[in-house]
Amino acid sequence: MNYDYLFKRAKELNISEIEVYTEEKAGLDISLFNGVVDKNVMFKTTGVALRGLYNGQMGYVSSEYVDDDKIDYLLERLIDNAKVLTIEEKSFIYEGSENYPEVEERALSFTEVSTWEKVKLLQELEKKIKEKDIRIASVANCMYKETKVTIEIRNSKGLNLKKTDGYCFVYASAVAKDESDVKSGSDYRIVKNFSEINLDKLAESIVKRAVGLLNATPVESKKYPVILENEVFADILGAFQAMFSGESVLKKLTLLKDKLDEQVANTNITIVDDPLCQDAYVQQTFDDEGVSCYRKEIISKGVFKTFLHNLKTAHALNTQSTGNGFKAGLNSPVGVRYTNLYVEKGYTSLEDMIKGTEEGLLITDVQGLHSGVNPISGDFSLQASGYLIQNGVIAKPVTLIVIAGNFLELLKNVEEVGNDLVFTYQQIGCPSIKVSSLQVSGE
Amino acid sequence: MLTKEEAKLVLETCLETGGDFAEIFLEDTVHNDLELSGGKITKSNTSLIHGAGLRILRDEQEVYGYTNDTSLQGLLTLVNSLKTGFNYDRLAISFDLVETETPNKHQVMINPLNLSNADKIKYLQTVYETAKNYHESITQVIATLWEHNQTVTIYNTEGKIAKDERHHVRLALNVVASKPGIMQTAHDSIGGNIGYELFETRDLVAFAQEVAQSALTMLEAEEMVGQMMPVVIHNGFGGVILHEACGHALEATSVAKGLSVFCGKLGEQIASPIVTAVDDGTLANYWGSANIDDEGTPTRRNVLIENGILKSYLVDKRNARKMKCEITGSARRQSYRYSPTSRMTNTFFVNGNSTFEEIIQNTEYGFFAKRMGGGSVNPATGEFNFAVNEGYMIENGKITRPVRGATLVGNGADILKEIDMIANNLSTGHGMCGSLSGSIPADVGQPTIRVKKMTVGGRGGKK
């Protein structure tokens, strides 16, 4: 991209400030079925997103053509878009923060490993899953993905930042069958270092999830004390994370509006957004506006402390950007997004939580997160499966039930917080928790 | 722009890997998004999507690669990296590229690319103002226009050159109604593979009023009390049950691997005898329609279930090899970034013999799901879940109280057999369907149906 020409041409067209966000991605996507490579995808893409201030409005345009002869056309589209906007909040192109945090560089070792070794890894994983239990009828998905991304942001105010990150992802799902039932279970690992993947543990978890639920049945409809396993709690938190966004405040779409410094959760709940968290698989030193990233507590011992902000929402609400100005994709405007969002772990093990439950449910999976939650009202109603607990031990597997409640009420009713914090692929980390009561619909 | 000769050279180079089939999928898309929220135009975005996907098959094996660099050099570089995944002796295959003409069934009168942003915004304003002014409890309204103008060109070693131009436009409305401590939302959309004439022919005011009323009704609704009961699912987007619980399990992606509950059931009774289900990508200007699929095969009408008997799966080129059956014009993909696979287009139950009124009158006690939300299904087990956005109790053959927070859960294969009444009021709704080859426009539809019994979840306690 010819930046000199771009900046000069933008000025001529009365675009007061302009910014170029370039994203280069390369990667691999392999999956295996019955020992044979079923999917083998290689890619390398480049895209640019331009944003610029025209008459005080931020116009956007993005393109997967990166030819210099497209610059004029893109600037025209940017102006067309800016012209119709009537956003009240002021937008900004940022000159840069004084300091940026340093993170320890972690080598992306998977780029050094041959495709053949990656296929071999999947073959081993598939074999281990099949060998663990005779009830495993098939391994439905067995996949490896890797992505390496380079982001560069340059603007007419002199900002010039660049970062490269990447990870690899291994996932499998298995189908378990016996005389009377079919169930499936899946799990995955995301790592930077190829050799960190422990296939044995991964296979064991997948098999347990599939086989454990065979012949599961619904339970009686009533209120139960409920233990949400770490990843399930993370899924539910993920479905509601928009309530922490400064954008939701501006759109009047959050129940947390006017609740700053109020007790919104039990005192055992602390929710953190930490871009530099070393336990997570991505670290961010600056956001997509070039603002420096840092750790902050959103809910501190149950008290709501801060929304997450980009430059625009911060200015509109008379505060500072929290370094959470991120794009949802190349062609999206800069919105607000968490970096690594997690609930601080407690002291109780999942085993002790189960032991301490006279009658209750352990939920190990929820479905319908894109439809069964209302992020605005906080209500959720989710298809779930897991286990019935009686007298402190797992009594039987449970499926096709619906757990329903309100997210804020749930946070207030957390009785115990587990010590088993885990990060999901959505960059959300949670320990298992025990909630005093949730409505369960089954039979 | 790639010439015919260059395309031939790329395909010939692909065959050097020992493949028995190769394909180039070229895409140029102009995507526009507009959003009117809280009385302001809050979003106006344009993105140019441009790239190529290359696919090589050998028997049932496949390698796929994609890039934005669609120059001859860029594509040849990509072929080179594909060779790392595929390396056999070249087969004796020769072909000549010939353009195939497919008649355009989806005419566009007002081309989105020729309409100014200001003209488009008028439609947003109509639905916005109508919904906002409908009632004082309507606290937030968001209206959006989503526009995907896609041109695709497919070249393959069977000698095919096929082109299609698609204009997917959709106007969506989200309404929030609130009173102290409670917010309820309602959503609906109008869309098609069509130009902006779509919004001239529809009554946008009535559309917006219905959505606003739905949010208001839910504001005053009681919480659903979870129980197992007869369920009446309304027409239009209610067809999401067929799409999720049955359609996905009929896609070759799960059938070819033996992962579907409907494997090996062709010719068998899998549904109640009153059930006939169709997937039809030819319907003029429908949201899920196209002239050709993303392998260049003309779309067609596929009868999936006829009088309860399984008649056909949805099959793409590669899975046809595995399943030893014919292709059904069902190969779709979100963009050049995805290898195509079998997907639904416009999928619906055909009309039955009852009327809507008869179904309600014949239900002594049950649940009426008037507006469905989204859902998902596990293809291996057939277990599904659907959110109900607007629901009512049926008591003594009459629709009585509105209830909120209801979720329908069940097993697809079981539900098909439990359908005991089908009305004659078929209509469709417009969704985005996500699966292996990305997120694509798909219509779901049905007349009003009754399912003898289903688990309805909710958070209301026992009365």
Coordinates of N, CA and C in Angstrom, one line a residue, chain A residues 23 25 31-33 36-47 57-65 70 73-74 77 80-82 84-88 115 138-141 143 175 177 181-184 218 220-223 250-255 312 331-333 367-372 374 376-377 379-383 385 399-402 404-406 409 439-443, chain B residues 28 30-35 37 39-51 60-68 78 81-86 117-118 121 139-140 142 176 181-185 223 225-228 244 256-259 318 322 336-337 339 373-376 378 380-381 383-387 389 404-407 409-411 436 455-462:
Chain A
E23 N -4.5 -6.6 7.6 CA -4.5 -8.0 8.3 C -4.0 -9.0 7.3
K25 N -3.2 -13.1 7.0 CA -3.5 -14.3 7.6 C -2.9 -15.5 6.8
S31 N -8.7 -32.0 8.5 CA -9.4 -32.9 9.3 C -9.3 -34.3 8.8
L32 N -9.6 -35.2 9.7 CA -9.3 -36.6 9.5 C -10.7 -37.4 9.6
F33 N -10.9 -38.4 8.8 CA -12.1 -39.3 9.1 C -11.7 -40.7 8.8
V36 N -8.2 -41.2 7.4 CA -7.8 -40.6 6.1 C -8.1 -39.1 6.2
V37 N -7.2 -38.3 5.5 CA -7.4 -36.9 5.5 C -8.7 -36.6 4.7
D38 N -9.6 -35.9 5.4 CA -10.9 -35.6 4.8 C -11.0 -34.2 4.3
K39 N -10.2 -33.3 5.0 CA -10.2 -31.9 4.7 C -8.8 -31.4 4.8
N40 N -8.4 -30.7 3.8 CA -7.0 -30.2 3.8 C -7.0 -28.8 3.1
V41 N -7.1 -27.8 3.9 CA -7.2 -26.4 3.4 C -6.0 -25.6 3.7
M42 N -5.5 -24.9 2.7 CA -4.4 -24.0 3.0 C -4.8 -22.6 2.5
F43 N -4.4 -21.6 3.3 CA -4.8 -20.3 2.9 C -3.8 -19.2 3.2
K44 N -3.9 -18.1 2.4 CA -3.1 -17.0 2.7 C -3.9 -15.8 2.2
T45 N -4.2 -14.9 3.1 CA -5.1 -13.8 2.6 C -4.5 -12.5 3.2
T46 N -4.9 -11.4 2.5 CA -4.5 -10.1 2.9 C -5.7 -9.2 2.7
G47 N -6.0 -8.3 3.7 CA -7.1 -7.4 3.5 C -6.8 -6.1 4.2
Q57 N -17.6 12.6 11.0 CA -18.1 11.2 11.1 C -17.0 10.2 10.6
M58 N -17.0 9.0 11.2 CA -16.0 8.0 10.8 C -16.5 7.1 9.7
G59 N -16.0 7.3 8.5 CA -16.5 6.4 7.4 C -15.6 5.2 7.3
Y60 N -16.2 4.1 6.9 CA -15.4 2.8 6.9 C -15.6 2.2 5.5
V61 N -14.5 1.5 5.1 CA -14.6 0.6 3.9 C -13.5 -0.4 4.0
S62 N -13.7 -1.6 3.5 CA -12.6 -2.6 3.6 C -12.5 -3.3 2.2
S63 N -11.4 -3.9 2.0 CA -11.2 -4.5 0.7 C -10.2 -5.6 0.7
E64 N -10.5 -6.6 -0.1 CA -9.5 -7.7 -0.2 C -8.7 -7.5 -1.5
Y65 N -9.0 -6.5 -2.3 CA -8.0 -6.0 -3.3 C -7.1 -5.1 -2.6
K70 N -6.8 0.9 -6.5 CA -8.1 0.9 -5.9 C -8.3 2.0 -4.8
Y73 N -11.1 4.7 -5.4 CA -12.4 4.1 -5.3 C -12.8 3.8 -3.9
L74 N -11.8 3.3 -3.1 CA -12.1 3.0 -1.7 C -12.4 4.3 -0.9
R77 N -15.9 5.4 -1.5 CA -16.9 4.7 -0.8 C -16.9 5.1 0.7
D80 N -18.9 8.3 0.9 CA -20.3 7.9 0.8 C -20.9 7.4 2.1
N81 N -20.1 6.6 2.7 CA -20.6 6.0 4.0 C -20.6 7.0 5.1
A82 N -19.6 7.8 5.2 CA -19.5 8.8 6.3 C -20.6 9.9 6.1
V84 N -23.7 9.7 5.3 CA -25.1 9.4 5.8 C -25.1 9.2 7.3
L85 N -24.0 9.0 7.9 CA -24.0 8.7 9.4 C -24.4 10.0 10.2
T86 N -25.2 9.7 11.2 CA -25.6 10.8 12.1 C -25.3 10.4 13.6
I87 N -24.2 9.8 13.8 CA -23.8 9.3 15.1 C -23.4 10.6 16.0
E88 N -24.0 10.6 17.2 CA -23.8 11.8 18.0 C -22.4 11.7 18.7
T115 N 3.3 -30.7 7.6 CA 1.9 -31.1 7.5 C 1.7 -32.6 7.9
S138 N -17.7 -44.1 16.5 CA -17.0 -43.4 15.4 C -16.4 -42.1 16.0
V139 N -15.4 -41.6 15.3 CA -14.9 -40.3 15.7 C -15.3 -39.4 14.6
A140 N -16.4 -38.6 14.9 CA -17.1 -37.8 13.9 C -16.2 -36.6 13.3
N141 N -15.5 -36.0 14.2 CA -14.6 -34.9 13.7 C -13.3 -35.1 14.4
M143 N -9.9 -32.7 14.0 CA -9.3 -31.6 13.2 C -8.2 -30.8 13.9
V175 N -18.7 -40.3 18.8 CA -20.0 -40.8 18.9 C -20.0 -42.1 19.7
K177 N -22.1 -45.4 21.2 CA -23.3 -46.2 21.0 C -23.4 -47.4 21.9
D181 N -28.9 -46.6 22.8 CA -28.7 -45.1 22.8 C -27.5 -44.7 22.0
V182 N -27.5 -43.4 21.5 CA -26.4 -42.8 20.8 C -26.1 -41.4 21.5
K183 N -24.9 -41.2 21.8 CA -24.5 -39.8 22.3 C -23.2 -39.4 21.7
S184 N -23.0 -38.1 21.8 CA -21.7 -37.6 21.3 C -21.0 -36.7 22.3
P218 N -34.2 -37.3 30.9 CA -34.6 -36.0 31.6 C -34.8 -36.3 33.1
E220 N -37.1 -34.9 36.7 CA -38.4 -34.2 37.1 C -38.2 -32.7 37.0
S221 N -39.2 -32.0 36.5 CA -39.1 -30.5 36.4 C -39.3 -29.9 37.8
K222 N -38.3 -29.2 38.3 CA -38.3 -28.4 39.5 C -37.0 -27.6 39.7
K223 N -36.9 -26.9 40.8 CA -35.7 -26.2 41.1 C -34.7 -27.1 41.7
L250 N -24.4 2.9 25.7 CA -24.8 3.9 24.7 C -26.1 3.5 24.1
K251 N -26.3 2.2 23.8 CA -27.5 1.8 23.1 C -28.6 1.5 24.1
K252 N -28.4 1.8 25.4 CA -29.3 1.5 26.5 C -29.7 0.0 26.5
L253 N -28.8 -0.9 26.2 CA -29.1 -2.3 26.1 C -28.4 -3.1 27.2
T254 N -28.2 -2.5 28.4 CA -27.6 -3.3 29.4 C -28.2 -3.1 30.8
L255 N -28.5 -4.2 31.4 CA -29.1 -4.2 32.8 C -28.1 -3.6 33.8
K312 N -14.3 6.0 21.5 CA -15.6 6.6 21.3 C -16.5 6.5 22.5
N331 N -14.0 -6.2 8.1 CA -15.0 -5.2 7.6 C -15.9 -4.6 8.6
S332 N -15.6 -4.9 9.9 CA -16.4 -4.3 11.0 C -15.8 -3.0 11.5
P333 N -16.7 -2.1 11.9 CA -16.1 -0.9 12.6 C -15.5 -1.3 13.9
Q367 N -26.6 -26.2 25.2 CA -26.8 -25.9 23.7 C -27.7 -24.8 23.6
G368 N -27.7 -24.2 22.4 CA -28.7 -23.1 22.1 C -28.3 -21.8 22.6
L369 N -26.9 -21.5 22.7 CA -26.5 -20.3 23.2 C -26.8 -19.1 22.3
H370 N -26.9 -19.4 21.0 CA -27.2 -18.2 20.1 C -28.7 -17.9 20.1
S371 N -29.5 -18.7 20.7 CA -31.0 -18.4 20.6 C -31.6 -18.4 22.0
G372 N -31.1 -19.2 22.9 CA -31.7 -19.3 24.2 C -31.3 -18.3 25.3
N374 N -31.1 -14.1 26.3 CA -31.4 -12.7 25.9 C -30.4 -11.8 26.6
I376 N -29.9 -8.8 26.6 CA -30.5 -7.5 27.1 C -31.2 -7.7 28.5
S377 N -32.0 -8.7 28.6 CA -32.7 -8.9 29.8 C -31.9 -9.7 30.8
D379 N -32.0 -12.9 30.7 CA -32.7 -14.2 30.8 C -32.0 -15.3 30.0
F380 N -32.0 -16.5 30.5 CA -31.5 -17.6 29.6 C -32.4 -18.8 29.8
S381 N -32.4 -19.6 28.8 CA -33.2 -20.9 28.8 C -32.5 -21.8 27.8
L382 N -31.7 -22.8 28.4 CA -30.8 -23.5 27.5 C -31.0 -25.0 27.7
Q383 N -30.9 -25.7 26.5 CA -30.9 -27.1 26.5 C -29.6 -27.6 27.2
S385 N -27.2 -30.9 29.4 CA -27.1 -32.3 29.8 C -26.0 -32.3 30.8
T399 N -30.2 -35.8 30.2 CA -30.2 -35.1 29.0 C -31.5 -34.5 28.7
L400 N -31.6 -33.7 27.6 CA -32.8 -33.1 27.1 C -33.6 -32.4 28.2
I401 N -32.9 -31.6 29.1 CA -33.5 -30.8 30.0 C -33.2 -29.4 29.6
V402 N -34.0 -28.4 30.2 CA -33.7 -27.0 30.0 C -33.4 -26.4 31.3
A404 N -33.0 -22.8 33.2 CA -33.5 -21.4 32.9 C -33.3 -20.5 34.1
G405 N -33.0 -19.3 33.9 CA -32.8 -18.3 34.9 C -32.4 -17.0 34.4
N406 N -31.8 -16.1 35.3 CA -31.4 -14.8 34.8 C -29.9 -14.7 35.3
E409 N -29.1 -12.8 38.5 CA -29.5 -13.6 39.6 C -28.6 -14.7 39.9
Q439 N -34.1 -23.1 37.8 CA -35.3 -23.8 37.4 C -34.9 -24.8 36.3
V440 N -35.3 -26.1 36.5 CA -35.0 -27.1 35.5 C -36.3 -27.7 34.9
S441 N -36.4 -27.8 33.6 CA -37.5 -28.4 33.0 C -37.1 -29.7 32.3
G442 N -37.8 -30.7 32.7 CA -37.5 -32.0 32.1 C -38.8 -32.7 31.8
E443 N -39.1 -33.7 32.7 CA -40.3 -34.4 32.5 C -41.5 -33.7 33.2
Chain B
D28 N -16.4 -12.1 -6.6 CA -16.3 -10.6 -6.4 C -17.6 -10.2 -5.8
V30 N -19.7 -7.2 -3.4 CA -19.8 -5.9 -2.8 C -20.8 -6.1 -1.7
H31 N -20.3 -5.9 -0.4 CA -21.2 -6.1 0.7 C -21.5 -4.8 1.4
N32 N -22.8 -4.5 1.6 CA -23.1 -3.2 2.3 C -23.9 -3.5 3.5
D33 N -23.7 -2.7 4.6 CA -24.4 -2.8 5.8 C -24.9 -1.4 6.2
L34 N -26.2 -1.3 6.5 CA -26.7 0.0 7.0 C -27.5 -0.3 8.3
E35 N -27.3 0.6 9.3 CA -28.1 0.4 10.5 C -28.6 1.7 11.0
S37 N -30.3 3.1 14.4 CA -30.5 2.7 15.8 C -30.8 3.9 16.6
G39 N -32.8 6.2 16.3 CA -33.1 7.4 15.5 C -31.9 7.9 14.7
K40 N -30.7 7.3 14.9 CA -29.5 7.7 14.2 C -29.0 6.7 13.2
I41 N -28.4 7.1 12.1 CA -27.8 6.2 11.2 C -26.4 5.9 11.9
T42 N -26.3 4.7 12.4 CA -25.1 4.3 13.2 C -24.1 3.5 12.5
K43 N -24.5 3.0 11.3 CA -23.6 2.1 10.6 C -23.8 2.3 9.1
S44 N -22.8 2.5 8.3 CA -22.8 2.4 6.9 C -21.5 1.9 6.4
N45 N -21.4 0.7 6.0 CA -20.1 0.0 5.7 C -20.2 -0.6 4.4
T46 N -19.0 -0.6 3.7 CA -18.9 -1.3 2.4 C -17.7 -2.2 2.5
S47 N -17.8 -3.4 2.1 CA -16.6 -4.2 2.0 C -16.5 -5.0 0.7
L48 N -15.4 -5.0 0.1 CA -15.2 -5.6 -1.2 C -14.5 -7.0 -0.9
I49 N -15.2 -8.0 -1.3 CA -14.7 -9.4 -1.0 C -14.2 -9.9 -2.4
H50 N -13.0 -10.4 -2.4 CA -12.4 -10.7 -3.7 C -11.4 -11.9 -3.5
G51 N -11.6 -13.0 -4.2 CA -10.7 -14.0 -4.0 C -11.0 -15.2 -4.9
E60 N -12.3 -39.8 -3.5 CA -13.0 -39.1 -2.4 C -12.2 -38.1 -1.7
Q61 N -10.9 -38.1 -2.1 CA -10.0 -37.1 -1.4 C -10.0 -35.7 -2.0
E62 N -9.8 -34.7 -1.1 CA -9.8 -33.4 -1.5 C -8.7 -32.5 -0.9
V63 N -8.2 -31.6 -1.7 CA -7.4 -30.5 -1.2 C -8.0 -29.2 -1.6
Y64 N -8.0 -28.2 -0.8 CA -8.6 -26.9 -1.1 C -7.6 -25.8 -0.6
G65 N -7.6 -24.7 -1.4 CA -6.8 -23.6 -1.0 C -7.5 -22.3 -1.4
Y66 N -7.2 -21.2 -0.7 CA -7.8 -19.9 -1.2 C -6.8 -18.8 -1.0
T67 N -7.0 -17.8 -1.8 CA -6.2 -16.6 -1.7 C -6.9 -15.4 -2.3
N68 N -6.4 -14.2 -2.0 CA -7.0 -13.0 -2.6 C -6.2 -12.6 -3.8
L78 N -0.6 -20.9 -5.5 CA -1.5 -21.6 -4.6 C -1.5 -23.1 -5.0
S81 N 1.4 -24.9 -3.5 CA 1.3 -25.3 -2.1 C 0.3 -26.5 -1.9
L82 N -0.7 -26.5 -2.8 CA -1.7 -27.7 -2.7 C -1.0 -29.0 -3.0
K83 N 0.1 -28.9 -3.8 CA 0.8 -30.1 -4.2 C 1.4 -30.8 -2.9
T84 N 1.7 -30.0 -1.9 CA 2.2 -30.6 -0.6 C 1.2 -31.6 0.0
G85 N -0.1 -31.4 -0.4 CA -1.1 -32.2 0.2 C -1.5 -33.4 -0.7
F86 N -1.1 -33.3 -1.9 CA -1.6 -34.2 -2.9 C -0.5 -34.5 -4.0
N117 N -27.2 5.5 -0.9 CA -27.4 5.2 0.6 C -28.7 6.0 1.0
A118 N -28.8 7.2 0.6 CA -30.0 8.0 1.0 C -31.3 7.3 0.7
I121 N -31.9 4.3 2.9 CA -32.2 4.7 4.3 C -33.7 4.9 4.5
T139 N -38.9 0.9 23.8 CA -37.8 1.8 24.3 C -36.6 1.8 23.3
Q140 N -36.5 0.8 22.5 CA -35.3 0.8 21.5 C -35.7 0.1 20.3
I142 N -34.0 -1.1 16.4 CA -32.8 -1.1 15.5 C -33.3 -1.7 14.2
V176 N -37.2 -3.5 21.1 CA -37.1 -3.8 22.6 C -38.3 -3.0 23.3
G181 N -37.4 -3.2 35.3 CA -36.8 -4.5 35.6 C -37.0 -5.5 34.5
I182 N -37.8 -5.2 33.5 CA -38.0 -6.2 32.4 C -37.8 -5.6 31.0
M183 N -37.0 -6.4 30.2 CA -36.9 -6.0 28.8 C -37.3 -7.2 28.0
Q184 N -38.0 -7.0 26.9 CA -38.4 -8.1 26.0 C -38.1 -7.6 24.6
T185 N -37.7 -8.6 23.7 CA -37.3 -8.2 22.4 C -38.1 -9.0 21.4
E223 N -44.1 -16.2 32.8 CA -43.0 -17.1 32.5 C -43.6 -18.5 32.2
V225 N -44.2 -22.3 32.2 CA -43.9 -23.4 33.2 C -43.5 -24.6 32.4
G226 N -42.3 -25.1 32.7 CA -41.8 -26.2 31.9 C -42.6 -27.5 32.1
Q227 N -42.9 -28.1 31.0 CA -43.7 -29.4 31.0 C -43.7 -30.0 29.6
M228 N -44.2 -31.3 29.6 CA -44.3 -32.0 28.3 C -45.7 -31.9 27.9
E244 N -33.6 -27.5 11.3 CA -32.6 -27.9 12.2 C -32.7 -29.4 12.6
A256 N -23.0 -39.0 4.4 CA -21.8 -39.7 3.7 C -20.9 -40.4 4.8
K257 N -20.8 -39.7 5.9 CA -20.0 -40.3 7.0 C -20.7 -41.2 7.9
G258 N -21.9 -41.5 7.6 CA -22.7 -42.4 8.4 C -23.0 -41.8 9.8
L259 N -23.1 -40.4 9.8 CA -23.3 -39.8 11.1 C -24.7 -39.4 11.4
R318 N -18.6 -34.1 -4.3 CA -17.6 -35.0 -3.6 C -18.4 -36.1 -2.8
K322 N -18.8 -40.5 -2.6 CA -18.8 -41.4 -1.5 C -20.1 -42.2 -1.4
Y336 N -15.4 -17.7 -1.3 CA -14.2 -18.4 -1.8 C -13.4 -19.1 -0.7
R337 N -13.6 -18.6 0.6 CA -12.8 -19.2 1.7 C -13.3 -20.6 2.1
S339 N -14.6 -24.6 1.0 CA -14.9 -25.6 0.0 C -16.4 -25.9 0.0
G373 N -37.5 -18.5 17.6 CA -36.2 -17.9 17.5 C -35.3 -18.9 16.8
G374 N -34.0 -18.8 17.1 CA -33.1 -19.8 16.5 C -33.0 -21.1 17.2
G375 N -32.2 -22.0 16.8 CA -32.0 -23.3 17.4 C -30.8 -24.0 16.9
S376 N -30.5 -25.1 17.5 CA -29.4 -25.9 17.0 C -29.7 -27.4 17.2
N378 N -27.8 -31.5 17.2 CA -26.6 -32.4 17.2 C -26.9 -33.4 16.1
A380 N -25.5 -36.1 15.2 CA -25.3 -37.5 15.6 C -26.5 -38.1 16.4
T381 N -27.0 -37.3 17.2 CA -28.1 -37.8 18.1 C -29.5 -37.3 17.7
E383 N -30.7 -34.6 18.7 CA -31.3 -33.7 19.8 C -31.2 -32.3 19.3
F384 N -32.3 -31.6 19.5 CA -32.3 -30.2 19.1 C -32.9 -29.3 20.2
N385 N -32.7 -28.0 20.0 CA -33.4 -27.0 20.9 C -33.8 -25.8 20.1
F386 N -34.9 -25.2 20.4 CA -35.4 -24.0 19.7 C -35.9 -23.0 20.8
A387 N -35.5 -21.7 20.6 CA -36.1 -20.7 21.5 C -37.4 -20.3 20.9
N389 N -39.8 -17.1 20.6 CA -39.8 -15.7 20.9 C -41.2 -15.2 21.3
R404 N -43.6 -16.4 28.2 CA -42.3 -16.1 27.6 C -41.3 -17.0 28.2
G405 N -40.1 -17.0 27.5 CA -39.0 -17.8 28.0 C -39.1 -19.2 27.7
A406 N -39.9 -19.6 26.7 CA -40.1 -21.0 26.4 C -39.0 -21.5 25.4
T407 N -38.6 -22.8 25.7 CA -37.6 -23.4 24.8 C -38.2 -24.8 24.4
V409 N -37.4 -28.5 23.3 CA -36.3 -29.5 23.1 C -36.9 -30.8 22.7
G410 N -36.1 -31.6 21.9 CA -36.6 -32.9 21.6 C -35.6 -33.6 20.6
N411 N -36.1 -34.6 20.0 CA -35.2 -35.4 19.1 C -35.9 -35.4 17.7
L436 N -20.6 -26.3 7.9 CA -19.2 -26.5 7.4 C -18.7 -25.5 6.4
T455 N -41.1 -31.6 24.9 CA -40.7 -30.9 26.2 C -40.6 -29.4 25.9
V456 N -41.4 -28.6 26.7 CA -41.3 -27.2 26.6 C -40.6 -26.7 27.9
G457 N -39.5 -26.1 27.7 CA -38.8 -25.6 28.9 C -39.1 -24.2 29.2
G458 N -39.0 -23.8 30.5 CA -39.3 -22.4 30.9 C -38.8 -22.2 32.3
R459 N -38.8 -21.0 32.8 CA -38.3 -20.8 34.2 C -39.4 -20.5 35.2
G460 N -40.7 -20.6 34.8 CA -41.8 -20.4 35.7 C -41.8 -21.6 36.6
G461 N -42.2 -21.4 37.9 CA -42.3 -22.5 38.8 C -43.6 -23.2 38.7
K462 N -43.9 -24.3 39.4 CA -45.2 -24.9 39.4 C -46.2 -24.0 40.0

